[in-house]
PDB file of C-alpha atoms in Angstrom:
ATOM      1  CA  MET C  26     -56.773 -75.859  62.348  1.00 56.00           C
ATOM      2  CA  GLU C  27     -54.293 -78.717  62.530  1.00 51.00           C
ATOM      3  CA  THR C  28     -53.916 -80.604  65.799  1.00 43.00           C
ATOM      4  CA  ILE C  29     -50.851 -82.422  67.056  1.00 43.00           C
ATOM      5  CA  GLY C  30     -51.095 -85.028  69.796  1.00 40.00           C
ATOM      6  CA  GLN C  31     -54.208 -83.932  71.692  1.00 43.00           C
ATOM      7  CA  PHE C  32     -57.513 -84.061  69.839  1.00 42.00           C
ATOM      8  CA  LEU C  33     -59.661 -80.949  69.727  1.00 60.00           C
ATOM      9  CA  SER C  34     -63.386 -81.546  69.333  1.00 65.00           C
ATOM     10  CA  PRO C  35     -64.954 -81.295  65.851  1.00 71.00           C
ATOM     11  CA  THR C  36     -67.333 -78.707  67.300  1.00 74.00           C
ATOM     12  CA  ARG C  37     -64.464 -76.433  68.350  1.00 75.00           C
ATOM     13  CA  GLN C  38     -62.697 -76.880  65.010  1.00 77.00           C
ATOM     14  CA  ALA C  39     -65.922 -76.059  63.171  1.00 82.00           C
ATOM     15  CA  GLU C  40     -66.312 -72.890  65.278  1.00 86.00           C
ATOM     16  CA  ILE C  41     -62.854 -71.642  64.323  1.00 90.00           C
ATOM     17  CA  LEU C  42     -62.891 -72.559  60.611  1.00 92.00           C
ATOM     18  CA  PRO C  43     -64.822 -69.452  59.429  1.00 92.00           C
ATOM     19  CA  PHE C  44     -62.227 -67.218  61.116  1.00 94.00           C
ATOM     20  CA  GLU C  45     -59.335 -69.131  59.528  1.00 93.00           C
ATOM     21  CA  THR C  46     -60.826 -68.799  56.047  1.00 94.00           C
ATOM     22  CA  ALA C  47     -62.499 -65.372  56.175  1.00 93.00           C
ATOM     23  CA  PRO C  48     -61.892 -63.216  53.089  1.00 94.00           C
ATOM     24  CA  ARG C  49     -61.158 -60.126  55.195  1.00 96.00           C
ATOM     25  CA  PRO C  50     -57.600 -59.196  56.333  1.00 97.00           C
ATOM     26  CA  VAL C  51     -58.500 -59.087  60.052  1.00 97.00           C
ATOM     27  CA  VAL C  52     -61.409 -60.727  61.888  1.00 98.00           C
ATOM     28  CA  GLY C  53     -62.209 -60.841  65.586  1.00 97.00           C
ATOM     29  CA  PHE C  54     -62.728 -64.088  67.507  1.00 97.00           C
ATOM     30  CA  ALA C  55     -64.513 -64.069  70.902  1.00 96.00           C
ATOM     31  CA  ARG C  56     -64.837 -67.127  73.163  1.00 94.00           C
ATOM     32  CA  ASN C  57     -64.871 -67.760  76.918  1.00 94.00           C
ATOM     33  CA  TYR C  58     -62.977 -70.767  78.289  1.00 92.00           C
ATOM     34  CA  PRO C  59     -63.083 -72.474  81.712  1.00 92.00           C
ATOM     35  CA  ALA C  60     -60.187 -72.615  84.137  1.00 88.00           C
ATOM     36  CA  GLY C  61     -57.740 -75.425  83.534  1.00 87.00           C
ATOM     37  CA  LEU C  62     -58.606 -75.967  79.854  1.00 91.00           C
ATOM     38  CA  SER C  63     -55.615 -76.940  77.711  1.00 91.00           C
ATOM     39  CA  THR C  64     -55.911 -77.009  73.941  1.00 90.00           C
ATOM     40  CA  GLY C  65     -52.997 -79.330  73.239  1.00 90.00           C
ATOM     41  CA  MET C  66     -50.521 -78.550  70.447  1.00 93.00           C
ATOM     42  CA  HIS C  67     -52.165 -77.231  67.302  1.00 92.00           C
ATOM     43  CA  SER C  68     -51.684 -74.609  64.600  1.00 94.00           C
ATOM     44  CA  HIS C  69     -53.732 -72.233  62.477  1.00 94.00           C
ATOM     45  CA  PRO C  70     -53.226 -71.297  58.825  1.00 95.00           C
ATOM     46  CA  ARG C  71     -53.466 -67.625  59.812  1.00 96.00           C
ATOM     47  CA  ALA C  72     -51.542 -65.441  62.204  1.00 97.00           C
ATOM     48  CA  GLN C  73     -53.215 -64.495  65.471  1.00 97.00           C
ATOM     49  CA  LEU C  74     -53.077 -61.881  68.161  1.00 98.00           C
ATOM     50  CA  LEU C  75     -54.089 -63.830  71.277  1.00 97.00           C
ATOM     51  CA  TYR C  76     -55.639 -61.523  73.857  1.00 96.00           C
ATOM     52  CA  ALA C  77     -57.937 -61.924  76.853  1.00 92.00           C
ATOM     53  CA  ILE C  78     -59.998 -59.266  78.593  1.00 89.00           C
ATOM     54  CA  SER C  79     -59.787 -61.384  81.770  1.00 85.00           C
ATOM     55  CA  GLY C  80     -57.832 -64.430  82.879  1.00 84.00           C
ATOM     56  CA  VAL C  81     -54.273 -65.497  82.136  1.00 86.00           C
ATOM     57  CA  MET C  82     -53.161 -67.698  79.243  1.00 91.00           C
ATOM     58  CA  ARG C  83     -49.984 -69.770  79.153  1.00 90.00           C
ATOM     59  CA  VAL C  84     -48.845 -70.501  75.629  1.00 95.00           C
ATOM     60  CA  ASP C  85     -46.229 -73.132  74.815  1.00 93.00           C
ATOM     61  CA  THR C  86     -44.710 -73.030  71.330  1.00 93.00           C
ATOM     62  CA  GLY C  87     -42.225 -75.818  71.915  1.00 86.00           C
ATOM     63  CA  GLY C  88     -39.287 -73.409  71.857  1.00 89.00           C
ATOM     64  CA  SER C  89     -40.707 -70.810  74.260  1.00 92.00           C
ATOM     65  CA  ASN C  90     -43.229 -70.537  77.055  1.00 91.00           C
ATOM     66  CA  TYR C  91     -45.287 -67.325  77.135  1.00 91.00           C
ATOM     67  CA  LEU C  92     -47.447 -65.834  79.856  1.00 87.00           C
ATOM     68  CA  VAL C  93     -50.279 -63.663  78.507  1.00 89.00           C
ATOM     69  CA  PRO C  94     -52.169 -61.742  81.224  1.00 84.00           C
ATOM     70  CA  PRO C  95     -54.711 -58.994  80.471  1.00 81.00           C
ATOM     71  CA  THR C  96     -53.132 -55.791  79.082  1.00 79.00           C
ATOM     72  CA  THR C  97     -50.863 -57.937  76.887  1.00 87.00           C
ATOM     73  CA  GLY C  98     -51.308 -59.886  73.664  1.00 94.00           C
ATOM     74  CA  LEU C  99     -49.275 -62.606  71.974  1.00 96.00           C
ATOM     75  CA  PHE C 100     -48.699 -62.393  68.225  1.00 97.00           C
ATOM     76  CA  LEU C 101     -48.243 -65.815  66.646  1.00 97.00           C
ATOM     77  CA  PRO C 102     -47.365 -66.202  62.958  1.00 96.00           C
ATOM     78  CA  ALA C 103     -49.368 -68.469  60.676  1.00 96.00           C
ATOM     79  CA  ASP C 104     -48.813 -72.212  61.137  1.00 95.00           C
ATOM     80  CA  ALA C 105     -47.020 -71.726  64.471  1.00 95.00           C
ATOM     81  CA  GLU C 106     -47.552 -74.808  66.631  1.00 95.00           C
ATOM     82  CA  HIS C 107     -48.755 -73.865  70.102  1.00 95.00           C
ATOM     83  CA  ALA C 108     -50.764 -75.056  73.102  1.00 94.00           C
ATOM     84  CA  ILE C 109     -52.815 -72.760  75.336  1.00 95.00           C
ATOM     85  CA  SER C 110     -53.550 -73.422  79.009  1.00 92.00           C
ATOM     86  CA  MET C 111     -56.006 -71.291  80.957  1.00 91.00           C
ATOM     87  CA  ASP C 112     -54.947 -70.041  84.416  1.00 83.00           C
ATOM     88  CA  GLY C 113     -58.424 -69.353  85.740  1.00 82.00           C
ATOM     89  CA  PRO C 114     -61.426 -68.595  83.483  1.00 89.00           C
ATOM     90  CA  VAL C 115     -60.342 -66.780  80.314  1.00 92.00           C
ATOM     91  CA  ALA C 116     -62.400 -64.397  78.195  1.00 94.00           C
ATOM     92  CA  MET C 117     -60.466 -64.577  74.927  1.00 95.00           C
ATOM     93  CA  ARG C 118     -60.857 -61.810  72.349  1.00 96.00           C
ATOM     94  CA  ALA C 119     -58.401 -62.606  69.555  1.00 96.00           C
ATOM     95  CA  LEU C 120     -57.704 -61.407  66.025  1.00 98.00           C
ATOM     96  CA  PHE C 121     -57.038 -63.670  63.044  1.00 98.00           C
ATOM     97  CA  MET C 122     -54.916 -62.029  60.329  1.00 97.00           C
ATOM     98  CA  ARG C 123     -54.554 -62.838  56.648  1.00 96.00           C
ATOM     99  CA  GLU C 124     -50.966 -63.215  55.448  1.00 96.00           C
ATOM    100  CA  ASP C 125     -50.771 -59.765  53.855  1.00 96.00           C
ATOM    101  CA  ALA C 126     -52.070 -58.152  57.046  1.00 96.00           C
ATOM    102  CA  ALA C 127     -49.813 -60.137  59.399  1.00 96.00           C
ATOM    103  CA  SER C 128     -46.716 -59.242  57.384  1.00 95.00           C
ATOM    104  CA  ARG C 129     -47.347 -55.588  58.250  1.00 94.00           C
ATOM    105  CA  VAL C 130     -46.952 -56.130  62.007  1.00 93.00           C
ATOM    106  CA  ALA C 131     -44.446 -58.919  62.723  1.00 90.00           C
ATOM    107  CA  ARG C 132     -42.703 -62.000  61.346  1.00 89.00           C
ATOM    108  CA  ALA C 133     -42.024 -63.831  64.614  1.00 91.00           C
ATOM    109  CA  ALA C 134     -43.874 -64.492  67.854  1.00 93.00           C
ATOM    110  CA  LYS C 135     -43.840 -61.632  70.351  1.00 90.00           C
ATOM    111  CA  VAL C 136     -45.743 -60.418  73.408  1.00 91.00           C
ATOM    112  CA  ILE C 137     -46.940 -56.834  73.157  1.00 90.00           C
ATOM    113  CA  ALA C 138     -48.454 -54.282  75.496  1.00 85.00           C
ATOM    114  CA  VAL C 139     -52.116 -53.792  74.590  1.00 88.00           C
ATOM    115  CA  SER C 140     -53.014 -50.122  74.886  1.00 86.00           C
ATOM    116  CA  GLY C 141     -56.448 -48.960  75.952  1.00 88.00           C
ATOM    117  CA  LEU C 142     -57.101 -47.987  72.342  1.00 93.00           C
ATOM    118  CA  LEU C 143     -56.063 -51.377  70.964  1.00 94.00           C
ATOM    119  CA  ARG C 144     -58.211 -53.134  73.565  1.00 94.00           C
ATOM    120  CA  GLU C 145     -61.292 -51.229  72.443  1.00 96.00           C
ATOM    121  CA  VAL C 146     -60.460 -51.838  68.766  1.00 97.00           C
ATOM    122  CA  ILE C 147     -60.151 -55.590  69.424  1.00 97.00           C
ATOM    123  CA  LEU C 148     -63.505 -55.640  71.207  1.00 97.00           C
ATOM    124  CA  ALA C 149     -65.130 -53.691  68.374  1.00 97.00           C
ATOM    125  CA  ALA C 150     -63.571 -56.002  65.770  1.00 97.00           C
ATOM    126  CA  CYS C 151     -64.974 -59.013  67.634  1.00 97.00           C
ATOM    127  CA  ALA C 152     -68.455 -57.482  67.300  1.00 97.00           C
ATOM    128  CA  GLU C 153     -68.114 -57.290  63.498  1.00 97.00           C
ATOM    129  CA  PRO C 154     -69.157 -60.204  61.246  1.00 96.00           C
ATOM    130  CA  VAL C 155     -66.363 -62.225  59.609  1.00 95.00           C
ATOM    131  CA  ASP C 156     -67.482 -60.881  56.222  1.00 95.00           C
ATOM    132  CA  TRP C 157     -67.638 -57.245  57.246  1.00 96.00           C
ATOM    133  CA  GLU C 158     -68.423 -54.684  54.576  1.00 93.00           C
ATOM    134  CA  PRO C 159     -65.330 -53.587  52.589  1.00 93.00           C
ATOM    135  CA  GLY C 160     -64.743 -49.885  53.162  1.00 90.00           C
ATOM    136  CA  GLY C 161     -67.020 -49.868  56.205  1.00 94.00           C
ATOM    137  CA  ARG C 162     -66.447 -49.902  59.963  1.00 96.00           C
ATOM    138  CA  GLY C 163     -64.704 -53.281  59.867  1.00 96.00           C
ATOM    139  CA  HIS C 164     -62.144 -51.936  57.411  1.00 96.00           C
ATOM    140  CA  HIS C 165     -61.285 -48.951  59.601  1.00 97.00           C
ATOM    141  CA  LEU C 166     -61.036 -51.127  62.713  1.00 97.00           C
ATOM    142  CA  SER C 167     -58.774 -53.536  60.827  1.00 97.00           C
ATOM    143  CA  GLU C 168     -56.412 -50.769  59.713  1.00 97.00           C
ATOM    144  CA  LEU C 169     -56.262 -49.234  63.190  1.00 97.00           C
ATOM    145  CA  ALA C 170     -55.632 -52.633  64.811  1.00 97.00           C
ATOM    146  CA  LEU C 171     -52.736 -53.382  62.474  1.00 97.00           C
ATOM    147  CA  ASP C 172     -51.221 -49.955  63.099  1.00 96.00           C
ATOM    148  CA  GLU C 173     -51.500 -50.319  66.894  1.00 94.00           C
ATOM    149  CA  ILE C 174     -50.065 -53.857  66.896  1.00 95.00           C
ATOM    150  CA  GLY C 175     -47.167 -52.747  64.716  1.00 93.00           C
ATOM    151  CA  ARG C 176     -46.380 -49.849  67.070  1.00 90.00           C
ATOM    152  CA  ALA C 177     -46.838 -51.790  70.334  1.00 86.00           C
ATOM    153  CA  SER C 178     -43.881 -52.330  72.653  1.00 77.00           C
ATOM    154  CA  PRO C 179     -42.583 -55.914  72.942  1.00 83.00           C
ATOM    155  CA  LEU C 180     -42.531 -57.296  76.499  1.00 81.00           C
ATOM    156  CA  PRO C 181     -40.136 -59.765  78.207  1.00 75.00           C
ATOM    157  CA  LEU C 182     -42.816 -62.408  78.806  1.00 78.00           C
ATOM    158  CA  GLY C 183     -41.375 -65.139  76.617  1.00 86.00           C
ATOM    159  CA  LEU C 184     -39.313 -67.784  78.392  1.00 88.00           C
ATOM    160  CA  PRO C 185     -36.899 -69.707  76.123  1.00 90.00           C
ATOM    161  CA  LEU C 186     -37.114 -73.489  76.514  1.00 90.00           C
ATOM    162  CA  PRO C 187     -34.076 -75.708  75.931  1.00 90.00           C
ATOM    163  CA  ARG C 188     -34.231 -78.692  73.584  1.00 89.00           C
ATOM    164  CA  ASP C 189     -31.765 -80.975  75.361  1.00 91.00           C
ATOM    165  CA  ALA C 190     -33.606 -83.787  77.194  1.00 90.00           C
ATOM    166  CA  ARG C 191     -31.489 -83.376  80.337  1.00 90.00           C
ATOM    167  CA  LEU C 192     -32.289 -79.689  80.601  1.00 91.00           C
ATOM    168  CA  ARG C 193     -35.937 -80.389  79.830  1.00 90.00           C
ATOM    169  CA  ARG C 194     -36.198 -82.491  82.970  1.00 90.00           C
ATOM    170  CA  VAL C 195     -34.929 -79.582  85.021  1.00 92.00           C
ATOM    171  CA  VAL C 196     -37.059 -76.877  83.413  1.00 91.00           C
ATOM    172  CA  SER C 197     -40.234 -79.009  83.531  1.00 89.00           C
ATOM    173  CA  ALA C 198     -39.795 -79.446  87.278  1.00 91.00           C
ATOM    174  CA  LEU C 199     -39.152 -75.725  87.773  1.00 91.00           C
ATOM    175  CA  LEU C 200     -42.144 -74.719  85.658  1.00 87.00           C
ATOM    176  CA  ALA C 201     -44.301 -76.966  87.840  1.00 85.00           C
ATOM    177  CA  ARG C 202     -42.732 -75.709  91.107  1.00 88.00           C
ATOM    178  CA  PRO C 203     -41.028 -72.327  90.599  1.00 87.00           C
ATOM    179  CA  ASP C 204     -40.370 -72.017  94.333  1.00 84.00           C
ATOM    180  CA  ASP C 205     -38.174 -75.155  94.349  1.00 88.00           C
ATOM    181  CA  THR C 206     -34.994 -74.106  96.174  1.00 87.00           C
ATOM    182  CA  ARG C 207     -32.615 -76.754  94.826  1.00 91.00           C
ATOM    183  CA  ASN C 208     -29.378 -75.311  93.435  1.00 90.00           C
ATOM    184  CA  LEU C 209     -27.594 -76.224  90.224  1.00 90.00           C
ATOM    185  CA  GLU C 210     -25.594 -78.950  91.944  1.00 92.00           C
ATOM    186  CA  ASP C 211     -28.830 -80.578  93.134  1.00 93.00           C
ATOM    187  CA  TRP C 212     -30.369 -80.358  89.660  1.00 93.00           C
ATOM    188  CA  ALA C 213     -27.260 -81.950  88.173  1.00 91.00           C
ATOM    189  CA  THR C 214     -28.330 -85.203  89.833  1.00 90.00           C
ATOM    190  CA  VAL C 215     -31.812 -84.925  88.285  1.00 88.00           C
ATOM    191  CA  ALA C 216     -30.344 -84.237  84.852  1.00 89.00           C
ATOM    192  CA  ASN C 217     -27.619 -86.875  85.162  1.00 89.00           C
ATOM    193  CA  ALA C 218     -24.978 -84.319  84.175  1.00 90.00           C
ATOM    194  CA  SER C 219     -22.359 -82.282  86.007  1.00 92.00           C
ATOM    195  CA  SER C 220     -23.303 -78.850  87.316  1.00 92.00           C
ATOM    196  CA  ARG C 221     -20.670 -77.304  85.064  1.00 93.00           C
ATOM    197  CA  THR C 222     -22.199 -79.012  82.030  1.00 93.00           C
ATOM    198  CA  LEU C 223     -25.672 -77.876  83.047  1.00 92.00           C
ATOM    199  CA  ALA C 224     -24.519 -74.279  83.477  1.00 93.00           C
ATOM    200  CA  ARG C 225     -22.850 -74.262  80.066  1.00 93.00           C
ATOM    201  CA  MET C 226     -25.871 -75.833  78.344  1.00 92.00           C
ATOM    202  CA  PHE C 227     -28.324 -73.421  79.999  1.00 91.00           C
ATOM    203  CA  ARG C 228     -26.368 -70.486  78.640  1.00 93.00           C
ATOM    204  CA  ALA C 229     -25.990 -72.040  75.175  1.00 94.00           C
ATOM    205  CA  GLU C 230     -29.639 -73.091  74.757  1.00 92.00           C
ATOM    206  CA  THR C 231     -31.532 -70.270  76.469  1.00 92.00           C
ATOM    207  CA  GLY C 232     -29.119 -67.338  76.301  1.00 91.00           C
ATOM    208  CA  MET C 233     -29.483 -67.000  80.081  1.00 91.00           C
ATOM    209  CA  SER C 234     -27.706 -68.323  83.149  1.00 93.00           C
ATOM    210  CA  PHE C 235     -29.530 -70.878  85.293  1.00 92.00           C
ATOM    211  CA  ARG C 236     -30.053 -68.236  87.978  1.00 91.00           C
ATOM    212  CA  GLN C 237     -31.479 -65.724  85.476  1.00 91.00           C
ATOM    213  CA  TRP C 238     -33.764 -68.318  83.904  1.00 92.00           C
ATOM    214  CA  ARG C 239     -35.099 -69.498  87.265  1.00 92.00           C
ATOM    215  CA  GLN C 240     -35.662 -65.896  88.365  1.00 91.00           C
ATOM    216  CA  GLN C 241     -37.743 -65.230  85.265  1.00 89.00           C
ATOM    217  CA  VAL C 242     -39.754 -68.423  85.828  1.00 90.00           C
ATOM    218  CA  ARG C 243     -40.459 -67.351  89.393  1.00 92.00           C
ATOM    219  CA  LEU C 244     -41.411 -63.781  88.542  1.00 91.00           C
ATOM    220  CA  THR C 245     -43.621 -64.990  85.689  1.00 88.00           C
ATOM    221  CA  ALA C 246     -45.395 -67.396  88.052  1.00 88.00           C
ATOM    222  CA  ALA C 247     -45.850 -64.517  90.495  1.00 91.00           C
ATOM    223  CA  LEU C 248     -47.361 -62.359  87.757  1.00 87.00           C
ATOM    224  CA  SER C 249     -49.843 -65.122  86.917  1.00 82.00           C
ATOM    225  CA  ALA C 250     -50.756 -65.467  90.585  1.00 86.00           C
ATOM    226  CA  LEU C 251     -51.254 -61.719  91.021  1.00 87.00           C
ATOM    227  CA  ALA C 252     -53.375 -61.476  87.874  1.00 78.00           C
ATOM    228  CA  THR C 253     -55.625 -64.233  89.238  1.00 78.00           C
ATOM    229  CA  GLY C 254     -56.092 -62.580  92.626  1.00 82.00           C
ATOM    230  CA  ALA C 255     -53.144 -63.580  94.856  1.00 89.00           C
ATOM    231  CA  THR C 256     -51.765 -61.108  97.398  1.00 92.00           C
ATOM    232  CA  PRO C 257     -48.284 -59.608  96.894  1.00 93.00           C
ATOM    233  CA  ALA C 258     -47.083 -61.608  99.923  1.00 94.00           C
ATOM    234  CA  ARG C 259     -48.299 -64.856  98.365  1.00 93.00           C
ATOM    235  CA  ALA C 260     -46.760 -63.905  95.009  1.00 94.00           C
ATOM    236  CA  ALA C 261     -43.444 -63.129  96.737  1.00 94.00           C
ATOM    237  CA  ALA C 262     -43.460 -66.606  98.298  1.00 91.00           C
ATOM    238  CA  ILE C 263     -44.202 -68.188  94.903  1.00 89.00           C
ATOM    239  CA  ALA C 264     -41.246 -66.264  93.483  1.00 89.00           C
ATOM    240  CA  GLY C 265     -38.960 -67.497  96.270  1.00 87.00           C
ATOM    241  CA  PHE C 266     -38.566 -64.125  98.016  1.00 90.00           C
ATOM    242  CA  ASP C 267     -38.594 -63.782 101.810  1.00 90.00           C
ATOM    243  CA  SER C 268     -38.910 -60.003 101.519  1.00 93.00           C
ATOM    244  CA  VAL C 269     -41.978 -58.459  99.877  1.00 95.00           C
ATOM    245  CA  PRO C 270     -40.144 -55.147  99.147  1.00 95.00           C
ATOM    246  CA  ALA C 271     -37.262 -57.039  97.482  1.00 95.00           C
ATOM    247  CA  PHE C 272     -39.801 -58.991  95.448  1.00 95.00           C
ATOM    248  CA  GLY C 273     -41.550 -55.765  94.461  1.00 95.00           C
ATOM    249  CA  ALA C 274     -38.303 -54.223  93.218  1.00 94.00           C
ATOM    250  CA  ALA C 275     -37.374 -57.299  91.174  1.00 93.00           C
ATOM    251  CA  PHE C 276     -40.919 -57.585  89.818  1.00 92.00           C
ATOM    252  CA  ARG C 277     -41.019 -53.961  88.703  1.00 89.00           C
ATOM    253  CA  ALA C 278     -37.592 -54.264  87.083  1.00 86.00           C
ATOM    254  CA  GLN C 279     -38.791 -57.274  85.097  1.00 84.00           C
ATOM    255  CA  PHE C 280     -42.290 -56.183  84.060  1.00 80.00           C
ATOM    256  CA  GLY C 281     -42.424 -52.422  84.432  1.00 77.00           C
ATOM    257  CA  LEU C 282     -45.316 -52.447  86.931  1.00 81.00           C
ATOM    258  CA  THR C 283     -45.717 -53.002  90.650  1.00 89.00           C
ATOM    259  CA  PRO C 284     -47.251 -56.157  92.174  1.00 91.00           C
ATOM    260  CA  GLY C 285     -50.227 -54.022  93.213  1.00 88.00           C
ATOM    261  CA  GLN C 286     -50.760 -52.868  89.646  1.00 84.00           C
ATOM    262  CA  ALA C 287     -50.474 -56.447  88.401  1.00 83.00           C
ATOM    263  CA  ARG C 288     -53.112 -57.517  90.909  1.00 82.00           C
ATOM    264  CA  GLN C 289     -55.512 -54.983  89.399  1.00 77.00           C
ATOM    265  CA  LEU C 290     -55.474 -57.127  86.244  1.00 66.00           C
ATOM    266  CA  HIS C 291     -57.708 -59.590  88.130  1.00 59.00           C
ATOM    267  CA  PRO C 292     -61.339 -58.800  87.189  1.00 53.00           C
ATOM    268  CA  GLY C 293     -62.462 -59.190  90.821  1.00 51.00           C
ATOM    269  CA  MET C 294     -60.108 -56.471  92.067  1.00 48.00           C
ATOM    270  CA  HIS C 295     -61.095 -52.831  92.085  1.00 43.00           C
ATOM    271  CA  GLY C 296     -59.522 -49.567  93.219  1.00 38.00           C
TER     272      GLY C 296
END
């Protein structure tokens, strides 16, 4: 594992090394992390499917910001620089993939829906040793995992991040406070650019209008809040909605599930 900027402890690097160098095409990696932990920017020589059975991960790749709640996984290609922040305690159950295996499922980063079957396969793979017996249970789990990941539906949980320094000031503030109500004219002062210039640059660098981008930031923040136990009313406020039904409609249109269903992703919620 290569680190950039923030130092990761030698102990943590030593823990991961066997999974980065395992001779098998797919190996499972299981670790629990405390709330608030941030890894800093780093990369791995192998592709990964980042998944958590509980907790929400935020993953920054420099060009995109991804939210990864339970029931979803993030595929990252080999050598992709990324930083992971834990929203609440996270029980990570990830897969490391050798180059030949990763090439069968994807070439670029993507968030996927993790089916019940894939979840159980990931958990079973994590229980196997890194040098599982060729032709044995580990082999069958590996093949099934790759098939499920390749078939999985991509989800709109990646938020494109602009490179321009002026836009970065705006998006950093909105990522920190998604419920900020300032309009584009107000943000123009922060960015030291005209509102027309900001609008044009937002479209050019993110493929979205400012309004669309901010809406996705807000709904993503609401999803994180719901998955860590917030009420739909609280999530609606985080997303800048006065009306809970209007929030629910927008949330379902974006993510394909209701706020109530998203709240069930929190391990403390039942029924």
